[in-house]
Amino acid sequence: MVRANENYLKLQGSYLFSEIGRRVREYRALHPEAEVIRLGIGDVTQPLSQEVIRALHLAVDEMGSTDTFRGYAPDLGYDFLRETIALNDFKSRGCDISPDEIFVSDGAKCDCSNIQEIFAADSRIAVCDPVYPVYVDSNVMAGRTGVYDSGAGRYGGVIYMPCTQDNGFVPDFPQEIPDLIYLCFPNNPTGAVMSKDRLGEWVAYALKIGAVILYDAAYEAYIAGDDIPHSIYECEGAKSCAIEFRSFSKTAGFTGLRLGYTVIPKELSARGVSLWQLWARRHGTKYNGAPYIVQRAGEAVYSEKGREQVKEQVAYYMENARIIREGLAAAGYSVFGGEHAPYIWLKTPQGTDGWTFFDTLLTKANVVGTPGAGFGPAGEQYLRLTAFGSRDNTIKAIERIRQL
Ligand code: PLP
């Protein structure tokens, strides 16, 4: 008789957002007059830029004419987009990445969850704690972990790397030797960044132990300083040990449009097997390409006007981040992140646990954050706030928290 993939039964995942939803619903039912502001969402709120809209209209018109109609897109993405990406995101930063090494997709979530398929089933994975849950859950589904230990808040067989105030929310090398190392900087949920020197040390470490770094740079557009790397390929040797994920979601407001890409250098191999070839094979077998009109919209992000407009969107969110960070710091809270990332990692006052503090904010300030415990046990005494709200709501929410 047929059996389900029982690895799925190990998953804990959806508890966090369903529990937040339940608590907000219950509060609203009792206080229908309350104007609840959500600073917990990880979705953008600003509309697409005019250049992107213009490109979409043009591409839609092309699809309506026999001469310019396009059917299936090339598996790995249209050349016009891959060439633009290679030039603007990599060559301009001194990274020798060719268009051929770029795999266009419909977003970073699919890529960073699917990438584990091209590695051996018994690969040991290392993740940060707290962590973007997709890295862990995709490995749970693939059977690469043991069961969930609810006391520890962790899955068996996974190497967790605590990211705490003591290490500046940047992981130390783990005691055990991993095969795959997931790193995400600027980080969701902590908003931390890694210096180029420190990332260079991770690259050297991966090369030494023969591991591959899976580097999620979905938030690179939010980096404000010169000494923070936008790409892992800015570090020497990374082409031999790293895969990088990028997304247009938070960079250009494409969360509803869907576009991203993954970089796999041709020289990257696992015991002599080309990972580029395996991913190309996987892409060809399981994926039929991002839509033409969306790839044209992605191209427009790199035009002169597109770049300016997208920069303004990022600046809008980063001004929200500044309002949150400085407002809460002035009220005596310990806050982290929010300088090179749209996430603010707020320490709960007097060691309260995250859920208790969540309830205080909800009931006393009518503000919704995301309890840090949902990203791992090291997040227990934190709350994640995001800068993706409207300016008015952000200002109002911080004023309310300050008056608590
Ligand atoms: N990676 C990280 C760290 C994220 O926070 C997110 C979205 O929240 C993604 C990837 C997903 O990006 P996309 O919308 O391109 O699938």
mmCIF file of C-alpha atoms and ligand atoms in Angstrom, residues 42-43 105-112 131-135 183-189 216-219 245-250 254-256 258-261 343 384 388, ligand 1:
data_model
loop_
_atom_site.group_PDB
_atom_site.id
_atom_site.type_symbol
_atom_site.label_atom_id
_atom_site.label_comp_id
_atom_site.label_asym_id
_atom_site.label_seq_id
_atom_site.Cartn_x
_atom_site.Cartn_y
_atom_site.Cartn_z
ATOM 1 C CA GLY A 42 8.384 40.033 5.563
ATOM 2 C CA ASP A 43 6.549 41.286 2.470
ATOM 3 C CA SER A 105 14.438 31.229 -11.542
ATOM 4 C CA ASP A 106 11.176 32.389 -10.027
ATOM 5 C CA GLY A 107 12.729 33.245 -6.674
ATOM 6 C CA ALA A 108 15.309 32.439 -4.055
ATOM 7 C CA LYS A 109 13.006 30.386 -1.848
ATOM 8 C CA CYS A 110 12.651 27.619 -4.433
ATOM 9 C CA ASP A 111 16.352 27.649 -5.218
ATOM 10 C CA CYS A 112 17.649 27.602 -1.666
ATOM 11 C CA VAL A 131 17.704 30.774 10.869
ATOM 12 C CA TYR A 132 15.426 31.376 7.868
ATOM 13 C CA PRO A 133 13.398 28.142 8.368
ATOM 14 C CA VAL A 134 13.413 27.114 4.678
ATOM 15 C CA TYR A 135 17.016 25.834 4.830
ATOM 16 C CA LEU A 183 24.916 31.418 5.421
ATOM 17 C CA CYS A 184 22.595 34.372 4.878
ATOM 18 C CA PHE A 185 23.957 37.919 5.032
ATOM 19 C CA PRO A 186 22.510 40.518 5.442
ATOM 20 C CA ASN A 187 20.635 38.197 7.762
ATOM 21 C CA ASN A 188 16.998 37.373 8.136
ATOM 22 C CA PRO A 189 15.973 37.533 11.009
ATOM 23 C CA ASP A 216 21.840 33.578 0.512
ATOM 24 C CA ALA A 217 22.324 37.211 -0.497
ATOM 25 C CA ALA A 218 18.601 38.031 -0.890
ATOM 26 C CA TYR A 219 19.100 41.298 1.019
ATOM 27 C CA PHE A 245 21.248 32.882 -4.204
ATOM 28 C CA ARG A 246 19.761 36.224 -5.198
ATOM 29 C CA SER A 247 16.217 37.505 -5.275
ATOM 30 C CA PHE A 248 14.409 40.421 -6.910
ATOM 31 C CA SER A 249 11.775 40.276 -4.155
ATOM 32 C CA LYS A 250 13.180 42.679 -1.594
ATOM 33 C CA PHE A 254 9.035 41.453 -6.973
ATOM 34 C CA THR A 255 7.480 39.342 -4.185
ATOM 35 C CA GLY A 256 4.300 38.995 -6.253
ATOM 36 C CA ARG A 258 8.584 36.283 -8.796
ATOM 37 C CA LEU A 259 12.183 36.405 -10.031
ATOM 38 C CA GLY A 260 15.515 35.298 -8.625
ATOM 39 C CA TYR A 261 18.697 33.558 -9.653
ATOM 40 C CA TYR A 343 15.098 43.637 9.832
ATOM 41 C CA ARG A 384 11.862 40.587 14.829
ATOM 42 C CA PHE A 388 8.449 46.929 5.140
HETATM 43 N N1 PLP B 1 15.972 34.073 1.431
HETATM 44 C C1 PLP B 1 15.685 34.773 2.536
HETATM 45 C C2 PLP B 1 16.706 34.899 3.587
HETATM 46 C C3 PLP B 1 14.429 35.378 2.695
HETATM 47 O O1 PLP B 1 14.165 36.063 3.799
HETATM 48 C C4 PLP B 1 13.475 35.239 1.667
HETATM 49 C C5 PLP B 1 12.135 35.830 1.780
HETATM 50 O O2 PLP B 1 11.650 36.280 2.765
HETATM 51 C C6 PLP B 1 13.814 34.490 0.560
HETATM 52 C C7 PLP B 1 15.060 33.916 0.462
HETATM 53 C C8 PLP B 1 12.793 34.226 -0.503
HETATM 54 O O3 PLP B 1 12.944 35.042 -1.586
HETATM 55 P P1 PLP B 1 12.013 34.927 -2.871
HETATM 56 O O4 PLP B 1 10.852 35.830 -2.656
HETATM 57 O O5 PLP B 1 12.903 35.327 -4.003
HETATM 58 O O6 PLP B 1 11.577 33.496 -3.010
#
